[in-house]
PDB file of C-alpha atoms in Angstrom:
ATOM      1  CA  ASP R   1      19.411 -11.481 -37.490  1.00 67.00           C
ATOM      2  CA  ARG R   2      19.723 -14.296 -39.763  1.00 75.00           C
ATOM      3  CA  GLY R   3      19.199 -16.575 -36.675  1.00 81.00           C
ATOM      4  CA  SER R   4      15.808 -15.062 -35.824  1.00 81.00           C
ATOM      5  CA  ALA R   5      14.549 -14.702 -39.480  1.00 84.00           C
ATOM      6  CA  LYS R   6      12.733 -18.198 -39.141  1.00 87.00           C
ATOM      7  CA  TYR R   7      10.598 -16.841 -35.887  1.00 90.00           C
ATOM      8  CA  ILE R   8       9.004 -14.206 -37.960  1.00 91.00           C
ATOM      9  CA  GLY R   9       5.917 -14.610 -39.310  1.00 92.00           C
ATOM     10  CA  ARG R  10       3.017 -12.578 -40.549  1.00 91.00           C
ATOM     11  CA  ASP R  11       1.732 -11.356 -37.212  1.00 94.00           C
ATOM     12  CA  THR R  12       5.372 -10.546 -36.120  1.00 94.00           C
ATOM     13  CA  GLN R  13       6.185  -6.934 -35.393  1.00 92.00           C
ATOM     14  CA  VAL R  14       9.754  -6.366 -36.265  1.00 89.00           C
ATOM     15  CA  ILE R  15      11.453  -3.512 -34.835  1.00 89.00           C
ATOM     16  CA  ASP R  16      15.097  -2.425 -36.177  1.00 87.00           C
ATOM     17  CA  LEU R  17      17.391  -1.988 -33.186  1.00 88.00           C
ATOM     18  CA  ASP R  18      19.880  -0.536 -35.635  1.00 89.00           C
ATOM     19  CA  GLY R  19      22.986  -2.700 -33.810  1.00 85.00           C
ATOM     20  CA  HIS R  20      21.602  -2.061 -30.380  1.00 88.00           C
ATOM     21  CA  MET R  21      21.170  -4.463 -27.475  1.00 86.00           C
ATOM     22  CA  VAL R  22      17.781  -5.692 -26.331  1.00 85.00           C
ATOM     23  CA  MET R  23      17.254  -7.463 -23.024  1.00 86.00           C
ATOM     24  CA  PRO R  24      14.382  -8.763 -20.611  1.00 91.00           C
ATOM     25  CA  GLY R  25      13.376  -6.016 -18.025  1.00 94.00           C
ATOM     26  CA  LEU R  26      15.106  -6.519 -14.464  1.00 97.00           C
ATOM     27  CA  ILE R  27      12.838  -7.077 -11.508  1.00 97.00           C
ATOM     28  CA  ASP R  28      14.205  -5.948  -8.031  1.00 97.00           C
ATOM     29  CA  ALA R  29      12.698  -8.381  -5.422  1.00 97.00           C
ATOM     30  CA  HIS R  30      13.554  -6.078  -2.231  1.00 97.00           C
ATOM     31  CA  VAL R  31      13.824  -2.402  -2.675  1.00 96.00           C
ATOM     32  CA  HIS R  32      12.286   0.767  -0.483  1.00 95.00           C
ATOM     33  CA  PRO R  33      11.078   2.845  -3.433  1.00 97.00           C
ATOM     34  CA  VAL R  34       8.607   5.175  -2.294  1.00 97.00           C
ATOM     35  CA  GLU R  35      10.889   5.895   0.540  1.00 92.00           C
ATOM     36  CA  GLY R  36      13.674   6.749  -1.313  1.00 93.00           C
ATOM     37  CA  ALA R  37      11.871   8.753  -3.788  1.00 96.00           C
ATOM     38  CA  ARG R  38      10.553  10.682  -1.217  1.00 95.00           C
ATOM     39  CA  ASP R  39      13.990  11.042   0.564  1.00 92.00           C
ATOM     40  CA  LEU R  40      15.139  12.287  -2.794  1.00 94.00           C
ATOM     41  CA  ILE R  41      12.585  14.657  -3.380  1.00 95.00           C
ATOM     42  CA  PHE R  42      11.935  16.239  -0.093  1.00 95.00           C
ATOM     43  CA  SER R  43      14.547  15.683   2.335  1.00 95.00           C
ATOM     44  CA  CYS R  44      17.884  17.533   3.217  1.00 96.00           C
ATOM     45  CA  ARG R  45      20.384  14.888   1.644  1.00 95.00           C
ATOM     46  CA  PHE R  46      24.484  14.970   2.209  1.00 95.00           C
ATOM     47  CA  ALA R  47      26.924  12.324   2.010  1.00 95.00           C
ATOM     48  CA  ALA R  48      27.948  10.615   5.025  1.00 95.00           C
ATOM     49  CA  THR R  49      31.676  11.632   4.187  1.00 96.00           C
ATOM     50  CA  LEU R  50      30.860  15.076   5.307  1.00 96.00           C
ATOM     51  CA  THR R  51      32.923  16.523   8.184  1.00 95.00           C
ATOM     52  CA  PRO R  52      30.420  18.470  10.872  1.00 95.00           C
ATOM     53  CA  LEU R  53      31.048  21.980   9.334  1.00 95.00           C
ATOM     54  CA  GLU R  54      30.274  20.386   5.957  1.00 97.00           C
ATOM     55  CA  ILE R  55      26.909  19.426   7.431  1.00 96.00           C
ATOM     56  CA  GLN R  56      25.964  22.714   8.901  1.00 96.00           C
ATOM     57  CA  SER R  57      26.659  24.056   5.467  1.00 97.00           C
ATOM     58  CA  ALA R  58      24.239  21.673   3.701  1.00 97.00           C
ATOM     59  CA  LEU R  59      21.832  22.205   6.506  1.00 97.00           C
ATOM     60  CA  LYS R  60      21.636  25.968   6.250  1.00 97.00           C
ATOM     61  CA  LYS R  61      21.255  25.595   2.513  1.00 97.00           C
ATOM     62  CA  CYS R  62      18.399  22.976   3.115  1.00 96.00           C
ATOM     63  CA  ILE R  63      16.577  25.721   5.523  1.00 97.00           C
ATOM     64  CA  ALA R  64      17.004  28.506   3.303  1.00 96.00           C
ATOM     65  CA  ALA R  65      15.424  26.572   0.559  1.00 95.00           C
ATOM     66  CA  ARG R  66      12.328  25.843   2.968  1.00 93.00           C
ATOM     67  CA  PRO R  67      11.399  29.080   4.264  1.00 93.00           C
ATOM     68  CA  GLY R  68       8.783  28.784   6.596  1.00 92.00           C
ATOM     69  CA  ALA R  69       9.398  24.867   7.253  1.00 93.00           C
ATOM     70  CA  VAL R  70       8.685  24.124  10.686  1.00 96.00           C
ATOM     71  CA  TRP R  71      10.692  20.462  10.233  1.00 97.00           C
ATOM     72  CA  VAL R  72      13.623  19.569   8.340  1.00 97.00           C
ATOM     73  CA  TYR R  73      14.432  16.210   7.828  1.00 96.00           C
ATOM     74  CA  GLY R  74      17.448  14.710   6.123  1.00 96.00           C
ATOM     75  CA  GLY R  75      20.590  12.534   6.319  1.00 93.00           C
ATOM     76  CA  HIS R  76      22.994  10.752   6.228  1.00 93.00           C
ATOM     77  CA  TRP R  77      25.645  11.541   8.998  1.00 96.00           C
ATOM     78  CA  ALA R  78      28.255   8.825   9.384  1.00 96.00           C
ATOM     79  CA  SER R  79      27.836   6.516  12.469  1.00 91.00           C
ATOM     80  CA  GLY R  80      31.390   7.100  13.750  1.00 93.00           C
ATOM     81  CA  LEU R  81      31.201  10.938  13.347  1.00 95.00           C
ATOM     82  CA  PHE R  82      31.209  11.837  16.873  1.00 93.00           C
ATOM     83  CA  ASP R  83      33.753   9.410  17.813  1.00 93.00           C
ATOM     84  CA  ARG R  84      36.046  10.917  15.345  1.00 94.00           C
ATOM     85  CA  TYR R  85      34.683  14.489  16.510  1.00 95.00           C
ATOM     86  CA  PRO R  86      34.260  14.091  20.420  1.00 92.00           C
ATOM     87  CA  GLN R  87      34.550  17.937  21.098  1.00 91.00           C
ATOM     88  CA  ILE R  88      30.986  18.750  19.542  1.00 92.00           C
ATOM     89  CA  LEU R  89      27.980  18.772  21.229  1.00 94.00           C
ATOM     90  CA  PRO R  90      25.538  17.724  18.754  1.00 96.00           C
ATOM     91  CA  ARG R  91      22.349  19.696  19.790  1.00 96.00           C
ATOM     92  CA  THR R  92      24.042  22.522  20.457  1.00 95.00           C
ATOM     93  CA  PHE R  93      25.931  22.192  17.188  1.00 96.00           C
ATOM     94  CA  LEU R  94      22.586  22.102  14.861  1.00 97.00           C
ATOM     95  CA  ASP R  95      21.325  24.875  16.835  1.00 97.00           C
ATOM     96  CA  ALA R  96      23.858  27.136  15.821  1.00 97.00           C
ATOM     97  CA  VAL R  97      22.539  26.813  12.079  1.00 96.00           C
ATOM     98  CA  SER R  98      18.881  25.992  12.555  1.00 96.00           C
ATOM     99  CA  GLY R  99      17.188  28.977  14.295  1.00 94.00           C
ATOM    100  CA  ASP R 100      13.471  27.999  14.879  1.00 95.00           C
ATOM    101  CA  THR R 101      13.434  24.945  12.478  1.00 97.00           C
ATOM    102  CA  ALA R 102      13.223  21.554  14.002  1.00 97.00           C
ATOM    103  CA  VAL R 103      15.930  19.415  12.313  1.00 98.00           C
ATOM    104  CA  VAL R 104      15.951  15.735  12.499  1.00 97.00           C
ATOM    105  CA  LEU R 105      18.967  13.882  10.574  1.00 97.00           C
ATOM    106  CA  GLU R 106      19.168  10.276  10.268  1.00 95.00           C
ATOM    107  CA  ASP R 107      22.692   8.455  10.315  1.00 96.00           C
ATOM    108  CA  ASP R 108      24.188   5.972   7.712  1.00 94.00           C
ATOM    109  CA  SER R 109      22.540   3.179   9.688  1.00 92.00           C
ATOM    110  CA  GLU R 110      19.069   4.740   9.124  1.00 88.00           C
ATOM    111  CA  HIS R 111      18.785   3.209  12.839  1.00 93.00           C
ATOM    112  CA  ASN R 112      19.750   6.631  14.933  1.00 96.00           C
ATOM    113  CA  ALA R 113      19.019  10.180  14.784  1.00 97.00           C
ATOM    114  CA  TRP R 114      20.645  13.546  15.553  1.00 98.00           C
ATOM    115  CA  LEU R 115      17.991  16.400  16.569  1.00 98.00           C
ATOM    116  CA  ASN R 116      18.407  20.074  17.246  1.00 97.00           C
ATOM    117  CA  SER R 117      16.922  21.601  20.472  1.00 98.00           C
ATOM    118  CA  LYS R 118      13.609  22.380  18.699  1.00 98.00           C
ATOM    119  CA  ALA R 119      13.111  19.094  17.483  1.00 98.00           C
ATOM    120  CA  LEU R 120      13.840  17.177  21.086  1.00 98.00           C
ATOM    121  CA  ALA R 121      11.175  19.653  22.146  1.00 97.00           C
ATOM    122  CA  LEU R 122       8.398  19.097  19.378  1.00 96.00           C
ATOM    123  CA  ALA R 123       8.955  15.385  19.979  1.00 95.00           C
ATOM    124  CA  GLY R 124       8.901  15.511  23.673  1.00 96.00           C
ATOM    125  CA  PHE R 125      12.304  14.542  24.580  1.00 97.00           C
ATOM    126  CA  ASN R 126      13.593  16.379  27.979  1.00 97.00           C
ATOM    127  CA  ALA R 127      15.603  15.318  31.063  1.00 97.00           C
ATOM    128  CA  ALA R 128      12.935  13.617  32.396  1.00 97.00           C
ATOM    129  CA  THR R 129      12.095  11.509  29.656  1.00 97.00           C
ATOM    130  CA  PRO R 130      13.006   7.843  29.912  1.00 97.00           C
ATOM    131  CA  ASP R 131      14.782   5.759  27.471  1.00 97.00           C
ATOM    132  CA  PRO R 132      12.308   3.789  25.544  1.00 94.00           C
ATOM    133  CA  PRO R 133      12.816  -0.008  25.411  1.00 92.00           C
ATOM    134  CA  SER R 134      15.539  -1.007  23.029  1.00 90.00           C
ATOM    135  CA  GLY R 135      16.502   2.639  22.714  1.00 95.00           C
ATOM    136  CA  ARG R 136      18.664   5.144  24.346  1.00 97.00           C
ATOM    137  CA  ILE R 137      18.593   8.735  24.836  1.00 98.00           C
ATOM    138  CA  VAL R 138      22.370   9.831  24.952  1.00 97.00           C
ATOM    139  CA  ARG R 139      22.567  12.538  27.364  1.00 97.00           C
ATOM    140  CA  GLU R 140      24.748  15.512  28.221  1.00 96.00           C
ATOM    141  CA  ASN R 141      27.902  14.657  30.502  1.00 94.00           C
ATOM    142  CA  GLY R 142      26.913  14.825  33.993  1.00 94.00           C
ATOM    143  CA  SER R 143      23.382  15.752  33.572  1.00 95.00           C
ATOM    144  CA  GLN R 144      19.990  14.158  32.068  1.00 97.00           C
ATOM    145  CA  VAL R 145      19.918  16.762  29.292  1.00 97.00           C
ATOM    146  CA  PRO R 146      19.453  15.177  26.023  1.00 98.00           C
ATOM    147  CA  ASN R 147      22.532  15.970  23.412  1.00 97.00           C
ATOM    148  CA  GLY R 148      20.763  15.524  20.585  1.00 97.00           C
ATOM    149  CA  ILE R 149      21.354  11.964  19.723  1.00 97.00           C
ATOM    150  CA  LEU R 150      19.028   9.284  19.795  1.00 98.00           C
ATOM    151  CA  LEU R 151      19.860   5.658  19.291  1.00 97.00           C
ATOM    152  CA  GLU R 152      17.514   2.768  17.716  1.00 95.00           C
ATOM    153  CA  HIS R 153      13.869   2.839  19.348  1.00 93.00           C
ATOM    154  CA  ALA R 154      14.276   5.919  20.701  1.00 95.00           C
ATOM    155  CA  ALA R 155      14.995   7.625  17.002  1.00 95.00           C
ATOM    156  CA  MET R 156      12.327   5.636  15.476  1.00 92.00           C
ATOM    157  CA  ASP R 157      10.396   7.466  17.896  1.00 92.00           C
ATOM    158  CA  ALA R 158      11.328  10.678  16.478  1.00 94.00           C
ATOM    159  CA  PHE R 159      11.191   9.794  13.089  1.00 92.00           C
ATOM    160  CA  SER R 160       7.294   9.028  13.716  1.00 89.00           C
ATOM    161  CA  ARG R 161       6.840  12.394  14.933  1.00 90.00           C
ATOM    162  CA  LEU R 162       7.553  13.922  11.725  1.00 93.00           C
ATOM    163  CA  PRO R 163       4.592  15.108   9.898  1.00 92.00           C
ATOM    164  CA  ALA R 164       3.263  12.521   7.341  1.00 91.00           C
ATOM    165  CA  PRO R 165       3.529  13.111   3.736  1.00 94.00           C
ATOM    166  CA  SER R 166       0.546  14.087   2.021  1.00 95.00           C
ATOM    167  CA  ALA R 167      -1.331  11.956  -0.413  1.00 97.00           C
ATOM    168  CA  ALA R 168      -0.184  14.076  -3.398  1.00 97.00           C
ATOM    169  CA  ASP R 169       3.520  13.915  -2.086  1.00 97.00           C
ATOM    170  CA  GLN R 170       3.219  10.153  -1.943  1.00 97.00           C
ATOM    171  CA  GLN R 171       1.820   9.976  -5.699  1.00 98.00           C
ATOM    172  CA  ARG R 172       4.912  12.213  -6.875  1.00 98.00           C
ATOM    173  CA  ALA R 173       7.224   9.741  -4.986  1.00 98.00           C
ATOM    174  CA  VAL R 174       5.556   6.874  -6.698  1.00 98.00           C
ATOM    175  CA  ARG R 175       6.015   8.600 -10.233  1.00 98.00           C
ATOM    176  CA  GLU R 176       9.717   9.293  -9.370  1.00 98.00           C
ATOM    177  CA  ALA R 177      10.523   5.788  -8.133  1.00 98.00           C
ATOM    178  CA  ALA R 178       8.990   4.167 -11.450  1.00 97.00           C
ATOM    179  CA  ARG R 179      11.036   6.847 -13.604  1.00 97.00           C
ATOM    180  CA  ILE R 180      14.172   5.826 -11.756  1.00 97.00           C
ATOM    181  CA  ALA R 181      13.323   2.155 -12.086  1.00 97.00           C
ATOM    182  CA  HIS R 182      13.031   2.298 -15.890  1.00 95.00           C
ATOM    183  CA  ALA R 183      16.255   4.287 -16.165  1.00 95.00           C
ATOM    184  CA  PHE R 184      17.886   1.485 -15.058  1.00 95.00           C
ATOM    185  CA  GLY R 185      16.322  -1.151 -16.814  1.00 94.00           C
ATOM    186  CA  PHE R 186      13.875  -2.426 -14.132  1.00 97.00           C
ATOM    187  CA  THR R 187      10.329  -3.403 -15.140  1.00 97.00           C
ATOM    188  CA  GLY R 188       9.227  -4.954 -12.010  1.00 97.00           C
ATOM    189  CA  LEU R 189       9.869  -4.504  -8.139  1.00 97.00           C
ATOM    190  CA  LYS R 190       8.574  -5.797  -4.818  1.00 97.00           C
ATOM    191  CA  ASP R 191       8.310  -2.978  -2.340  1.00 97.00           C
ATOM    192  CA  ALA R 192       9.622  -4.778   0.927  1.00 95.00           C
ATOM    193  CA  TYR R 193       7.821  -2.859   3.447  1.00 92.00           C
ATOM    194  CA  THR R 194       4.792  -1.030   2.316  1.00 95.00           C
ATOM    195  CA  PHE R 195       2.391   1.144   4.501  1.00 93.00           C
ATOM    196  CA  ALA R 196      -1.344   1.827   3.729  1.00 94.00           C
ATOM    197  CA  ALA R 197      -0.739   5.316   2.528  1.00 95.00           C
ATOM    198  CA  GLU R 198       1.981   4.019   0.132  1.00 96.00           C
ATOM    199  CA  ALA R 199       0.078   1.356  -1.332  1.00 97.00           C
ATOM    200  CA  ARG R 200      -2.932   3.499  -1.675  1.00 97.00           C
ATOM    201  CA  ALA R 201      -0.386   5.708  -3.870  1.00 97.00           C
ATOM    202  CA  TYR R 202       0.884   3.254  -6.056  1.00 98.00           C
ATOM    203  CA  GLN R 203      -3.019   2.328  -6.768  1.00 97.00           C
ATOM    204  CA  ALA R 204      -3.996   6.171  -7.326  1.00 97.00           C
ATOM    205  CA  VAL R 205      -0.906   6.123  -9.925  1.00 98.00           C
ATOM    206  CA  ASP R 206      -1.730   3.118 -11.423  1.00 97.00           C
ATOM    207  CA  ARG R 207      -5.388   4.417 -12.073  1.00 97.00           C
ATOM    208  CA  ALA R 208      -4.181   7.424 -13.198  1.00 97.00           C
ATOM    209  CA  GLY R 209      -2.242   5.382 -15.843  1.00 96.00           C
ATOM    210  CA  ASP R 210       1.124   6.762 -14.925  1.00 95.00           C
ATOM    211  CA  LEU R 211       2.558   3.339 -13.360  1.00 95.00           C
ATOM    212  CA  ASN R 212       4.274   1.473 -16.047  1.00 93.00           C
ATOM    213  CA  LEU R 213       5.749  -0.710 -13.673  1.00 94.00           C
ATOM    214  CA  TRP R 214       4.861  -4.170 -12.156  1.00 97.00           C
ATOM    215  CA  VAL R 215       4.850  -3.678  -8.532  1.00 97.00           C
ATOM    216  CA  ALA R 216       4.135  -6.128  -5.631  1.00 97.00           C
ATOM    217  CA  THR R 217       3.846  -4.995  -2.119  1.00 96.00           C
ATOM    218  CA  CYS R 218       4.642  -6.313   1.352  1.00 95.00           C
ATOM    219  CA  LEU R 219       2.135  -4.530   3.498  1.00 94.00           C
ATOM    220  CA  ALA R 220       3.277  -3.503   6.883  1.00 90.00           C
ATOM    221  CA  SER R 221       1.659  -5.034   9.659  1.00 85.00           C
ATOM    222  CA  SER R 222       0.613  -1.595  11.011  1.00 78.00           C
ATOM    223  CA  GLU R 223      -0.859   1.523   9.895  1.00 72.00           C
ATOM    224  CA  THR R 224       2.026   3.739  10.467  1.00 63.00           C
ATOM    225  CA  PRO R 225       5.810   3.387  11.197  1.00 59.00           C
ATOM    226  CA  ASN R 226       4.914   4.889  14.935  1.00 53.00           C
ATOM    227  CA  GLU R 227       2.786   1.810  15.765  1.00 56.00           C
ATOM    228  CA  THR R 228       5.455  -0.851  14.015  1.00 52.00           C
ATOM    229  CA  TYR R 229       8.732  -0.325  16.281  1.00 51.00           C
ATOM    230  CA  GLY R 230       8.921  -2.103  19.471  1.00 52.00           C
ATOM    231  CA  SER R 231       4.993  -2.409  19.598  1.00 57.00           C
ATOM    232  CA  GLY R 232       4.863  -6.359  20.627  1.00 64.00           C
ATOM    233  CA  ALA R 233       1.058  -5.999  19.212  1.00 71.00           C
ATOM    234  CA  PRO R 234      -0.441  -8.995  17.337  1.00 81.00           C
ATOM    235  CA  ILE R 235      -0.531  -8.593  13.829  1.00 85.00           C
ATOM    236  CA  ASP R 236      -3.967  -7.715  12.673  1.00 88.00           C
ATOM    237  CA  VAL R 237      -4.749 -10.084   9.511  1.00 91.00           C
ATOM    238  CA  ALA R 238      -8.097  -8.799   8.959  1.00 93.00           C
ATOM    239  CA  ARG R 239      -7.011  -5.430   8.689  1.00 91.00           C
ATOM    240  CA  LEU R 240      -4.310  -6.539   6.031  1.00 92.00           C
ATOM    241  CA  THR R 241      -6.642  -8.742   4.199  1.00 94.00           C
ATOM    242  CA  ARG R 242      -8.745  -5.690   3.841  1.00 94.00           C
ATOM    243  CA  LEU R 243      -6.266  -3.580   2.653  1.00 94.00           C
ATOM    244  CA  SER R 244      -4.737  -5.989   0.222  1.00 95.00           C
ATOM    245  CA  ASN R 245      -8.307  -6.435  -1.660  1.00 95.00           C
ATOM    246  CA  GLU R 246      -8.601  -2.405  -1.378  1.00 94.00           C
ATOM    247  CA  VAL R 247      -5.342  -1.565  -2.960  1.00 94.00           C
ATOM    248  CA  LYS R 248      -5.303  -4.406  -5.878  1.00 91.00           C
ATOM    249  CA  SER R 249      -5.346  -2.809  -9.228  1.00 87.00           C
TER     250      SER R 249
END
């Protein structure tokens, strides 16, 4: 206090912290806040340490909490789970507790997916479906029937079939991301992979006066994840420039 006294002038606002510490706000230069907040709010979350039976139990609770839901998405199961439990047939194991709900569960690498029969059918995976480039549909032994595990771009294809979040849900996720950031002392962040709908959600929340956070976005080179993975399409610079100008606030 004595050392700072010489910096106090007529127009200086002095706040007595009563012995508490003050520090500059932190900035996270690479984070996926809206995606993470959506998962926290809307997905069926469980720890990667769970056993298959514990995953079944968690999934039953999630489905019961979402009566009438067509899809339930969540994770994360351990990527080595089926090496430890080779006796489990992934697809039918989920079928036993999921009823008529389509289930898509992401693994801890976020590159692979575990689906039940309903989800496989809705996503268009069957015995005649070829493996996509840079991906694999794992099959049941001695057959071409998918066993429920999709690897790499096959999983990305399944994720892309999930219903897109509504604008209201995107904005709710932005608000939750900001709340979490502030709770840990972050006052600024860079969203490292931002799709157009997420960028528009940031802008809407900011215009509503609810985004008390500095945000920079790295705009994705496509409108949706489905267009991104393995497409090989050239980057539409004109579209990105228009979007950047549109969502600035």
